[in-house]
Coordinates of C-alpha atoms (C1' of nucleotides) in Angstrom, one line a residue:
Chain A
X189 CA 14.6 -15.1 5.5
X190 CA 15.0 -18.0 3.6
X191 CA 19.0 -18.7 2.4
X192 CA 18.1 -19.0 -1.0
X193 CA 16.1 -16.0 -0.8
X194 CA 18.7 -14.2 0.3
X195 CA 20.9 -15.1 -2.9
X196 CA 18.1 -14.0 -4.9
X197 CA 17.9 -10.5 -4.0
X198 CA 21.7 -10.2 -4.4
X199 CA 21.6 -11.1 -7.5
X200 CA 18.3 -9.5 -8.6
X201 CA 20.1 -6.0 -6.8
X202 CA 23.2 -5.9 -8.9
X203 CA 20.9 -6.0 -12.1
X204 CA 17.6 -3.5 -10.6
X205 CA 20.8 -1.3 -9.5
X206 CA 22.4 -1.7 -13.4
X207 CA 25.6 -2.7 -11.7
X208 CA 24.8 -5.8 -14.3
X209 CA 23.8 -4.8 -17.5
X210 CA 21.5 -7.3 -19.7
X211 CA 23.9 -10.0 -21.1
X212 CA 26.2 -9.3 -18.3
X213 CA 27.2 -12.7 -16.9
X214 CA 25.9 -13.8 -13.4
X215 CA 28.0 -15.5 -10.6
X216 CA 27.7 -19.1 -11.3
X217 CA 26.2 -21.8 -8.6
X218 CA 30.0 -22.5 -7.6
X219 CA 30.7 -18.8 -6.8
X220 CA 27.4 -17.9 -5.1
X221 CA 27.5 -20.9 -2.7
X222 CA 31.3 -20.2 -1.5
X223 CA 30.3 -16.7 -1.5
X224 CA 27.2 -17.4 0.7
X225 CA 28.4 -20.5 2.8
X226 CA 25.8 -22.4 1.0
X227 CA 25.8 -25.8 -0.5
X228 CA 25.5 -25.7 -4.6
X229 CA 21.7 -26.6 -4.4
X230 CA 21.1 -23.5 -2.7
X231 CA 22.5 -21.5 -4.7
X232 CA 21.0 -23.2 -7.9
X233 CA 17.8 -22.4 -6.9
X234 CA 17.9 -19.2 -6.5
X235 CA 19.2 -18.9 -9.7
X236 CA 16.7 -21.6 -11.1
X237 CA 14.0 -19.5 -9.8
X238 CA 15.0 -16.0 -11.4
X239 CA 15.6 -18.0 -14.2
X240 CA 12.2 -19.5 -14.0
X241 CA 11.0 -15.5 -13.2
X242 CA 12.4 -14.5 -16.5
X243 CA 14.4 -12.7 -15.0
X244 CA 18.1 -14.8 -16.1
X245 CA 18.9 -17.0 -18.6
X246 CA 20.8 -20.3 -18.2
X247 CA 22.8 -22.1 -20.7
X248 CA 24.6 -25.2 -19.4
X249 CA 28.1 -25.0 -20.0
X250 CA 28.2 -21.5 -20.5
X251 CA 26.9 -19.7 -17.7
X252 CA 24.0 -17.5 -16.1
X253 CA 23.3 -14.3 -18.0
X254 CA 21.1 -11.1 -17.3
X255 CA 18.0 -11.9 -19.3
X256 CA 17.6 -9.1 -22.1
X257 CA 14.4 -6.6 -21.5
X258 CA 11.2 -8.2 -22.8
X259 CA 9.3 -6.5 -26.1
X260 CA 6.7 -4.7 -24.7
X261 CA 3.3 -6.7 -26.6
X262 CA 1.5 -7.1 -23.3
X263 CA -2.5 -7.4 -23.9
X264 CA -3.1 -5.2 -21.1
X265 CA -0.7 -2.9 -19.8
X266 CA -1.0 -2.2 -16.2
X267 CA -1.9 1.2 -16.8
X268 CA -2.1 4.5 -14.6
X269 CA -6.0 5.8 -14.3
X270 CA -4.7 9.4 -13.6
X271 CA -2.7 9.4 -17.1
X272 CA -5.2 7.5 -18.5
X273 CA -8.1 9.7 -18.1
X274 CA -6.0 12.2 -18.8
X275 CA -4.7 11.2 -21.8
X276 CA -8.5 11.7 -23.3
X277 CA -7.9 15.4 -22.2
X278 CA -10.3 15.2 -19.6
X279 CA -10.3 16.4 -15.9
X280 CA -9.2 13.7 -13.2
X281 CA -9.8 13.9 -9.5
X282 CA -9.8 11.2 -6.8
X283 CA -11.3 10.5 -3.3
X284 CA -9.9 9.0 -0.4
X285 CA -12.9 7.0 1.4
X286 CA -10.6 4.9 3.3
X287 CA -6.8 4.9 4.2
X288 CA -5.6 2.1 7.4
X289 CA -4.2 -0.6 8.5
X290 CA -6.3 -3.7 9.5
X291 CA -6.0 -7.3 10.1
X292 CA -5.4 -9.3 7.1
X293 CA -8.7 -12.1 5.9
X294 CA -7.7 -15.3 5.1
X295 CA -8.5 -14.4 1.5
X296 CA -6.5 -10.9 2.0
X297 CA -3.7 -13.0 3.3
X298 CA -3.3 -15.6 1.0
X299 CA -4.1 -13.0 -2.3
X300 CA -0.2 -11.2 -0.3
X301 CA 1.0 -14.3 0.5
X302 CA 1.6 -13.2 4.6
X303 CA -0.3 -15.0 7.2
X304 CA -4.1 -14.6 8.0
X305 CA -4.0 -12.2 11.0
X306 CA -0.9 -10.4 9.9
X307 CA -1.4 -6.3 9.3
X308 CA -2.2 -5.0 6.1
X309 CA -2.4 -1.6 4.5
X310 CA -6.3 -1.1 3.1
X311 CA -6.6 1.9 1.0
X312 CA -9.9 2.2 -1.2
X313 CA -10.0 5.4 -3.4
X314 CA -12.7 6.9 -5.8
X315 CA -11.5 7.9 -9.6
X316 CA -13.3 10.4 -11.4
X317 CA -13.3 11.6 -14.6
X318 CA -15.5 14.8 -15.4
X319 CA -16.8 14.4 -12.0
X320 CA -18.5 10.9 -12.7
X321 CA -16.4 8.3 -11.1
X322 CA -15.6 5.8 -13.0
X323 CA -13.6 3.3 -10.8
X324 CA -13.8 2.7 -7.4
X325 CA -9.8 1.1 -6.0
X326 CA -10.1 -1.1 -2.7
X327 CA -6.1 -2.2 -2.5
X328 CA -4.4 -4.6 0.0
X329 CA -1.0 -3.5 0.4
X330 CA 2.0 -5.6 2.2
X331 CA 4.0 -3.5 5.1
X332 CA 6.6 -5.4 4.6
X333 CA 7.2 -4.5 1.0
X334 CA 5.7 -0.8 1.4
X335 CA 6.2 0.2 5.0
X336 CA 5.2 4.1 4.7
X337 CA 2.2 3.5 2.3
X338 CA -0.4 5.1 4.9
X339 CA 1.8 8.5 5.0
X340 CA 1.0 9.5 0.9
X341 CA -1.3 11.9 -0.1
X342 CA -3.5 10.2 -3.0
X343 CA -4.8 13.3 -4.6
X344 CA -1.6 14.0 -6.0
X345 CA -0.4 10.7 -6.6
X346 CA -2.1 7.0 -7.3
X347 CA -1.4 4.6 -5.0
X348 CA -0.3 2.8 -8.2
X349 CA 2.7 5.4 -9.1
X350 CA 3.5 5.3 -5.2
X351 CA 3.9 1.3 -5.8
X352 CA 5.8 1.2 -8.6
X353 CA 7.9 3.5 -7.6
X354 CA 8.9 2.3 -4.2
X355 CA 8.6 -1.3 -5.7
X356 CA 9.4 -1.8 -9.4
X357 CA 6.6 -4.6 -10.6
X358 CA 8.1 -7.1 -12.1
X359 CA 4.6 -9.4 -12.4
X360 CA 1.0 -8.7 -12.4
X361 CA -2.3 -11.3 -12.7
X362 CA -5.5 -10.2 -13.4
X363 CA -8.6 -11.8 -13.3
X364 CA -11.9 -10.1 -14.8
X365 CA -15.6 -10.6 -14.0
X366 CA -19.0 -8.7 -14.2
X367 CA -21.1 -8.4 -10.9
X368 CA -23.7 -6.5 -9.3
X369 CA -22.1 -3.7 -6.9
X370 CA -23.1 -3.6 -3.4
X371 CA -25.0 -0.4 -1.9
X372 CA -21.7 1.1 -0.5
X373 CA -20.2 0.7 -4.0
X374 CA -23.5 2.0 -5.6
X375 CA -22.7 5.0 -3.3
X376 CA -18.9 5.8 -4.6
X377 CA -19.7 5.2 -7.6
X378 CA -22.9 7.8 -7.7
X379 CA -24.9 4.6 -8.9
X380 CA -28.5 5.7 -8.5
X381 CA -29.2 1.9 -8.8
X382 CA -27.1 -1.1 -9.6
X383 CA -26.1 -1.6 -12.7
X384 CA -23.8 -4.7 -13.9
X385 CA -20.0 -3.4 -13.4
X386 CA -16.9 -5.0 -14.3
X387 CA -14.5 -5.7 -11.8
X388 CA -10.6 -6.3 -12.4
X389 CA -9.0 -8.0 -9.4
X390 CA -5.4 -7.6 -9.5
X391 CA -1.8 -8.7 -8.2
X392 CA 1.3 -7.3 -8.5
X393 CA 4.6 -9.1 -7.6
X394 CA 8.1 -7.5 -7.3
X395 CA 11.3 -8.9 -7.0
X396 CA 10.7 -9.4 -3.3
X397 CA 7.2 -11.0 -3.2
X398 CA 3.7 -10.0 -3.6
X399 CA 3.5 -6.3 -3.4
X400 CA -0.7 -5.7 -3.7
X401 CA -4.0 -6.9 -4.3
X402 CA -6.4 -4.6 -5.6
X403 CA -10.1 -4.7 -6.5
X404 CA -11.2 -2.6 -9.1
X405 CA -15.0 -2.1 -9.6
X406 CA -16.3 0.2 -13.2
X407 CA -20.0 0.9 -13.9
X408 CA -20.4 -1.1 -17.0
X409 CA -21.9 1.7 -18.7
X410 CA -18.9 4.0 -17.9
X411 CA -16.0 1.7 -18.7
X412 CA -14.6 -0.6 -21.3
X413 CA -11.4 -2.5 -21.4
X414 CA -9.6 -2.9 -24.8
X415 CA -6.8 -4.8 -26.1
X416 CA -4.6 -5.9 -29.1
X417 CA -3.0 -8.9 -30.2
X418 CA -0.8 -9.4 -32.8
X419 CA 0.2 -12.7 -34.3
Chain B
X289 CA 13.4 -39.1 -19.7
X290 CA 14.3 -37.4 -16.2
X291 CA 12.9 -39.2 -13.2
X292 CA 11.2 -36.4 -12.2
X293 CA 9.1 -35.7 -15.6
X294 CA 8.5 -39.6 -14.6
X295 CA 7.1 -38.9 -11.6
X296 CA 5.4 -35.6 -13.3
X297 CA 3.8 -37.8 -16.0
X298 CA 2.5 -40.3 -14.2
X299 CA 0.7 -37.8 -11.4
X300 CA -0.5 -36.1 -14.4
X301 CA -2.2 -39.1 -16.0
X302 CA -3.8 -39.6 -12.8
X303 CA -5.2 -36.1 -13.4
X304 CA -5.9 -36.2 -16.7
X305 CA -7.8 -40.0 -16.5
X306 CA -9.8 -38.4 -14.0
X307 CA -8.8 -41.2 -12.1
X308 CA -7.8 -38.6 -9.5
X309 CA -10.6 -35.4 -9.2
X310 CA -10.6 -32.3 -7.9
X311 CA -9.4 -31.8 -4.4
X312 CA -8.4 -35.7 -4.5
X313 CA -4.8 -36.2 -2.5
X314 CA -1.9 -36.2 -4.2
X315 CA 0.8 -39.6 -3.5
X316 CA 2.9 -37.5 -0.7
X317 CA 6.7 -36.9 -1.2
X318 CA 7.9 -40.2 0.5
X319 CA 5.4 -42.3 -1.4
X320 CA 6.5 -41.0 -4.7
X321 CA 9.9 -41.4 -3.4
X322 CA 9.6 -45.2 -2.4
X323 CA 7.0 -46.3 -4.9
X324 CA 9.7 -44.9 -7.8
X325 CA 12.4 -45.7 -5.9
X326 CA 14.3 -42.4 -5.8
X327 CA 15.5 -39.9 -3.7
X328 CA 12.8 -37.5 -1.6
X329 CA 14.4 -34.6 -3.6
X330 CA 13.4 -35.9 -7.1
X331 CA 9.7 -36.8 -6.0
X332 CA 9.5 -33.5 -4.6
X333 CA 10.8 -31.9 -8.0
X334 CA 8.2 -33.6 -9.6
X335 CA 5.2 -32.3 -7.3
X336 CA 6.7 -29.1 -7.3
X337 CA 6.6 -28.5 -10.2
X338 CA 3.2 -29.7 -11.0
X339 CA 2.4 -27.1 -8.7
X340 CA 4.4 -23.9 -10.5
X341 CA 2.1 -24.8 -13.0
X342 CA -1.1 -24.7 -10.9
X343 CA -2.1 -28.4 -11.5
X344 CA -1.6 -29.6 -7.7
X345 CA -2.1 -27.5 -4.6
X346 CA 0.4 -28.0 -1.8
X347 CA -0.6 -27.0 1.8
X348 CA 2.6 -27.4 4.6
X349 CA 1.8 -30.2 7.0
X350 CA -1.3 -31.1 5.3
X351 CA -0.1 -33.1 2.2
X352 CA -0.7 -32.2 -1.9
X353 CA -3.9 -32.0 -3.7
X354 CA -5.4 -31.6 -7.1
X355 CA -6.1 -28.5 -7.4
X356 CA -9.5 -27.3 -8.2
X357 CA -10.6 -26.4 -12.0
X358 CA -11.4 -22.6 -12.6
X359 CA -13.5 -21.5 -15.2
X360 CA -11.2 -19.3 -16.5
X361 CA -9.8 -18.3 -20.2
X362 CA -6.6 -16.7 -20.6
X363 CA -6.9 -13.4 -22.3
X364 CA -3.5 -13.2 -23.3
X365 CA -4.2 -16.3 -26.0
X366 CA -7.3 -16.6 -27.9
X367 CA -8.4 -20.0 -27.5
X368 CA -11.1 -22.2 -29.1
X369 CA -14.0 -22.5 -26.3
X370 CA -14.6 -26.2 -26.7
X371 CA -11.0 -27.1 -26.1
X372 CA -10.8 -24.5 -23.3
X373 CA -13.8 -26.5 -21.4
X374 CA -12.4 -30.1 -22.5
X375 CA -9.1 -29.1 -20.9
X376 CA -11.0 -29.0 -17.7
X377 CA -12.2 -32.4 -18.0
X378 CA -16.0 -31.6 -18.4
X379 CA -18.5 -32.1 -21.7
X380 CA -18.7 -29.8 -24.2
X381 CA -22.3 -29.2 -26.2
X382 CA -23.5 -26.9 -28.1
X383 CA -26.8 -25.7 -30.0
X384 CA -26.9 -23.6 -33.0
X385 CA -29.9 -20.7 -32.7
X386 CA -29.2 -18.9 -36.0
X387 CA -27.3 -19.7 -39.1
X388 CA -28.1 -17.6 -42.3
X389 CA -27.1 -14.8 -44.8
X390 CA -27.8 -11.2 -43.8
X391 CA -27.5 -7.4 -44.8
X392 CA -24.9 -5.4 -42.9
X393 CA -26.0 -2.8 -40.2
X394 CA -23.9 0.4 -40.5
X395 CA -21.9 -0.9 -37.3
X396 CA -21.4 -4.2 -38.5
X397 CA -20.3 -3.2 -41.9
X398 CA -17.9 -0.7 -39.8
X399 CA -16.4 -3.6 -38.1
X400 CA -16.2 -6.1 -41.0
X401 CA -14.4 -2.9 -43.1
X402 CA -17.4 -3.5 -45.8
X403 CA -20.2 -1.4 -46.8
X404 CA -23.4 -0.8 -45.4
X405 CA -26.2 -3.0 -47.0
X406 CA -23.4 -6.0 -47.9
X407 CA -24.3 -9.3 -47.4
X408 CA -22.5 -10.7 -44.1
X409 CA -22.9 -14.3 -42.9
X410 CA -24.2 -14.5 -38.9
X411 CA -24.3 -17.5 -36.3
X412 CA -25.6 -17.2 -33.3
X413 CA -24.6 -20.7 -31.0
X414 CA -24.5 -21.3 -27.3
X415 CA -21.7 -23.1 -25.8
X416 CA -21.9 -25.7 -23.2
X417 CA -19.8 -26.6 -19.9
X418 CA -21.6 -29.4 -18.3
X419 CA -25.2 -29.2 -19.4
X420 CA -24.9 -25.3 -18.6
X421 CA -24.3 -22.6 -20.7
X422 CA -21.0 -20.4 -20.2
X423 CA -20.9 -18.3 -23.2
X424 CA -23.6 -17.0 -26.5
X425 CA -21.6 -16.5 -29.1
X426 CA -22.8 -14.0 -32.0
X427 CA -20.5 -14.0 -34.8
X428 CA -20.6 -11.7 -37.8
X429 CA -18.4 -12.9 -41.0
X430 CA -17.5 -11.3 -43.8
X431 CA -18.3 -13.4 -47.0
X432 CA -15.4 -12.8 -49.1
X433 CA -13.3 -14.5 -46.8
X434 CA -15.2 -17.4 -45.9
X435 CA -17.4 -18.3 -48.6
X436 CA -18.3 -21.4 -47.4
X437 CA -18.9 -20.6 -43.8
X438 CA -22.8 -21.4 -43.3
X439 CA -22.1 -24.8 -45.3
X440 CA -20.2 -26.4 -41.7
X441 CA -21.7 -28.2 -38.9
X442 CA -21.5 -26.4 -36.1
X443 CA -21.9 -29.0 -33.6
X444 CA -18.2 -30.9 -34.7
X445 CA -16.5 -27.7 -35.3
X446 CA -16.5 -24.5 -33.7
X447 CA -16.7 -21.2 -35.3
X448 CA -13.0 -20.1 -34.5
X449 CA -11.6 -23.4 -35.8
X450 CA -13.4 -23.3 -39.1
X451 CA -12.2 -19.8 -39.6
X452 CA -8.5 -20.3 -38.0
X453 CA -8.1 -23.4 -41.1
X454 CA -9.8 -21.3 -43.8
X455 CA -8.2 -17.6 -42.8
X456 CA -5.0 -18.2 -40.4
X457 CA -5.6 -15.5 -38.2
X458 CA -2.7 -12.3 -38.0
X459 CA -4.5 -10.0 -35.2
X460 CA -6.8 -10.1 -33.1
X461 CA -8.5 -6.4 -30.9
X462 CA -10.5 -7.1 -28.1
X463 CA -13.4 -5.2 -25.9
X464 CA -14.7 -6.4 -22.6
X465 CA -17.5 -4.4 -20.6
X466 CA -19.9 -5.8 -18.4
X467 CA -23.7 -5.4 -19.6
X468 CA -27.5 -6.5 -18.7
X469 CA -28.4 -9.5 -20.8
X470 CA -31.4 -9.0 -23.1
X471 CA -34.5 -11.2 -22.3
X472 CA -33.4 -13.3 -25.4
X473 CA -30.2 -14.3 -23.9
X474 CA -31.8 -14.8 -20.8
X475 CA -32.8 -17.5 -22.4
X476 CA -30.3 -18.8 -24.3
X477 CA -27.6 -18.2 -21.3
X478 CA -30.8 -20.5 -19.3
X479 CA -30.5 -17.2 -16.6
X480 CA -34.5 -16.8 -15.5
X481 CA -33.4 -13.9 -13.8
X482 CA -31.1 -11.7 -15.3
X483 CA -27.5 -11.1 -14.1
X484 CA -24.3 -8.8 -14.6
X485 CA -22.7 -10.5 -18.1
X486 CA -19.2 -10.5 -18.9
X487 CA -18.9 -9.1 -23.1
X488 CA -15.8 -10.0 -25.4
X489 CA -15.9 -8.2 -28.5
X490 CA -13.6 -9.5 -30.5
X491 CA -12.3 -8.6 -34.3
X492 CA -10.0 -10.9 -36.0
X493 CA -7.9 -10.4 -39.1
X494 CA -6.3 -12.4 -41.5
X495 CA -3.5 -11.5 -43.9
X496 CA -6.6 -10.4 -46.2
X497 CA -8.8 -7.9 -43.7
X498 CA -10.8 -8.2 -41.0
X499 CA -12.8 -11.6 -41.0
X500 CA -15.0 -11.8 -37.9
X501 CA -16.6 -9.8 -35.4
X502 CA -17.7 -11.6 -32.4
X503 CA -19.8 -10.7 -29.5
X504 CA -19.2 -13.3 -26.8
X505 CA -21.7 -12.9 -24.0
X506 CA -20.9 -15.2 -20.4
X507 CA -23.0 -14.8 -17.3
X508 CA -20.9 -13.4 -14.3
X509 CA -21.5 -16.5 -12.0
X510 CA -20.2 -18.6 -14.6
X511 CA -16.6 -16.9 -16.4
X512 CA -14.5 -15.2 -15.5
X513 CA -10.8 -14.1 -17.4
X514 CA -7.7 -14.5 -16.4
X515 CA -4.5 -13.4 -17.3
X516 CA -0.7 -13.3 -16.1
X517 CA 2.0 -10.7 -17.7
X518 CA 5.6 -10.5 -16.8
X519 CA 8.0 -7.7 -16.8
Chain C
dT14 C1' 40.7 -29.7 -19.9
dA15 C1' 38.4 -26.8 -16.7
dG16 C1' 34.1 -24.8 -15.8
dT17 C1' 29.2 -24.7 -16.2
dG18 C1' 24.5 -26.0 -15.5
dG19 C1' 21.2 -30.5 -15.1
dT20 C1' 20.2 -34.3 -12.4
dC21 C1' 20.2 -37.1 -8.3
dT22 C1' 21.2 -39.2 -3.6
dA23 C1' 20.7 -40.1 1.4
dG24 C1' 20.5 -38.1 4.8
dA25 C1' 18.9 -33.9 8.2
dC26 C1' 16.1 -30.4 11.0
dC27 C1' 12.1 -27.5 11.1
dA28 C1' 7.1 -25.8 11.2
dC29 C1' 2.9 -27.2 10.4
dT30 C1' -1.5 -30.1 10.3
dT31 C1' -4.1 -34.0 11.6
dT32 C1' -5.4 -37.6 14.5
Chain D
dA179 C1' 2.6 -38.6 17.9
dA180 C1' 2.8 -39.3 13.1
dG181 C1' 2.8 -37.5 8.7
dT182 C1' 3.4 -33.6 5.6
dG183 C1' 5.8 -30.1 3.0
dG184 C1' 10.0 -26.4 3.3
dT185 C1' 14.6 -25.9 3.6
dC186 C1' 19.4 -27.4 3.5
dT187 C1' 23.8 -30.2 3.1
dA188 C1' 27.8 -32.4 1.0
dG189 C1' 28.7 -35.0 -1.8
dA190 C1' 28.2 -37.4 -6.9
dC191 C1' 28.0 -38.2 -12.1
dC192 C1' 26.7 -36.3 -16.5
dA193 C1' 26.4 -33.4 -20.9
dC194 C1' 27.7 -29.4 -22.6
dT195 C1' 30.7 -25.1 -23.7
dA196 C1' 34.7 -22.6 -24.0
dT197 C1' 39.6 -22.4 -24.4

DNA sequence: TAGTGGTCTAGACCACTTT
DNA sequence: AAGTGGTCTAGACCACTAT
């Protein structure tokens, strides 16, 4: 691993661990690169970059300083299906169509950031609600960053709770299109035939890189994404 | 000014002139370096950064590049469509289909907060990215707060900006769903056959109610949205 | 005045891609 | 083999903040 790296999840530690409260001061470029055996450009940039990651805030002259906790105004949560179907009282159930690891695409790779070739976790997962499913899950996974993924039982628990719990997300990127489904997906879905669907594809980041890619597909007539923005 | 925003400034208007397209290579590290006469460091600060920001693609061993123009909108913002496709370098158009006075439908009365059988105002305008269109737009207003809204000429000013300078907008709520275009926006998307579209439905306030509803219709082969959060 | 972050230099070694 | 970007060093000067 990278030096500056390295510095980074020091740091980033003493704050996820809430050894360093928000506001709480951070070692300065000086400290860290004695501490580490670094030069001072080393050190700065793994400070520059958590700075950049929202993650500490820099004030020249002053210091570093644990960056206080962001309002929470996001457009679009990343949101749990489970609790979300839930949450409209209905029934939620889920099915496991595929749960392994496989060689990583070049797409797959560069979507996690590990090189084409490498292993990857590939879990792809039915959601229903009532008994009609309503979103079908196909999710890259990086071992590296969630080494007993395979070993979890995903009728008790989304692979998304497994995630965040094992890695706290500290980034996400969606991007959203409409597309026709293929047969297989027509098949999980209990699509008689193909109807225009809306897919969300999705990345999450933690502190230590990217965590997953996922590919979420909804029948268009079943599924609707809101949000609201205030100014 | 920094020698690196120099550096940044000038790759940029290379960009930005067009000067430099898509995919077109990037001065490498050393050039920068000699060419401005500065340390390999500071030219590489300056392409770095560029690509943070997704305007320059970097490949190890291969050299820098411009990075390739997405058709993408941020959901996070609500942006004016011309701007959004001006931004990317290519021509905007657009044609007006329908531009008149109208009575209410109960939904449309729902969403403008008016009654049923009110007059509203409705345009119906396609947008253009390169000859090609990317998005109908279908916009209901509500009278009282733009009087003068079928008075403007669509084709200098879009919809959003007319109504952003006569009712600054507070709040925005927002519904995406994938649908099968009718045969009349077949047409009007220039789609002969017809294909999964991406829907935005979109009410905006102003201090004084609800102002608009918009139903913003974009094939799936041609949009797709994009977002980023941060936690 | 001492400490901090912001900028910059002139080297270096490495892994990688292209020729 | 030559060129590229990725990382790193050991210095330097500056503007700013706190004391």
């Amino acid at each position: 691993m990278a030096k500056f790296s390295a510095i980074k999840e020091h740091v980033y530690n003493k704050i996820a661990s809430g050894e360093w409260p928000e506001n709480h001061p951070v070692s300065s470029e000086n400290a860290l690169a004695s501490q580490f055996k670094v030069s001072r450009m080393t050190a700065r940039r793994a400070l520059q970059e958590l700075a950049d990651e929202g993650i500490v805030i820099r004030t020249k002259g002053s210091g570093t300083f644990v960056a206080p906790i962001k309002s929470q105004t996001s457009f679009m949560a990343i949101r749990n299906i489970a609790d979300e179907i839930r949450s409209r009282q209905h029934d939620y159930a889920s099915q496991v169509h595929v749960l392994r690891r496989q060689v990583a695409s070049e797409l797959i790779a560069e979507m996690l950031n590990i090189a084409a070739g490498d292993e990857v976790y590939l879990s792809v997962i039915s959601h229903f609600e009532n008994d009609l499913p309503v979103q079908v899950e196909e999710r890259y996974v990086n071992p590296k960053l969630a080494p007993d993924y395979l070993k979890q039982d995903y009728h008790s628990l989304t692979p998304h709770e497994y995630l965040c719990e094992v890695q706290p997300l500290t980034e996400a990127s969606h991007q959203i299109e409409a597309v026709a489904p293929s047969q297989q997906l027509c098949q999980w879905l209990h699509l008689s035939k193909p109807e225009p669907c809306l897919r969300i594809h999705r990345r999450t980041w933690s502190a230590k890189g990217v965590v997953t890619y996922a590919v979420l597909t909804h029948p268009g007539s079943r599924f609707s994404l809101g949000g609201h923005l205030q100014f």
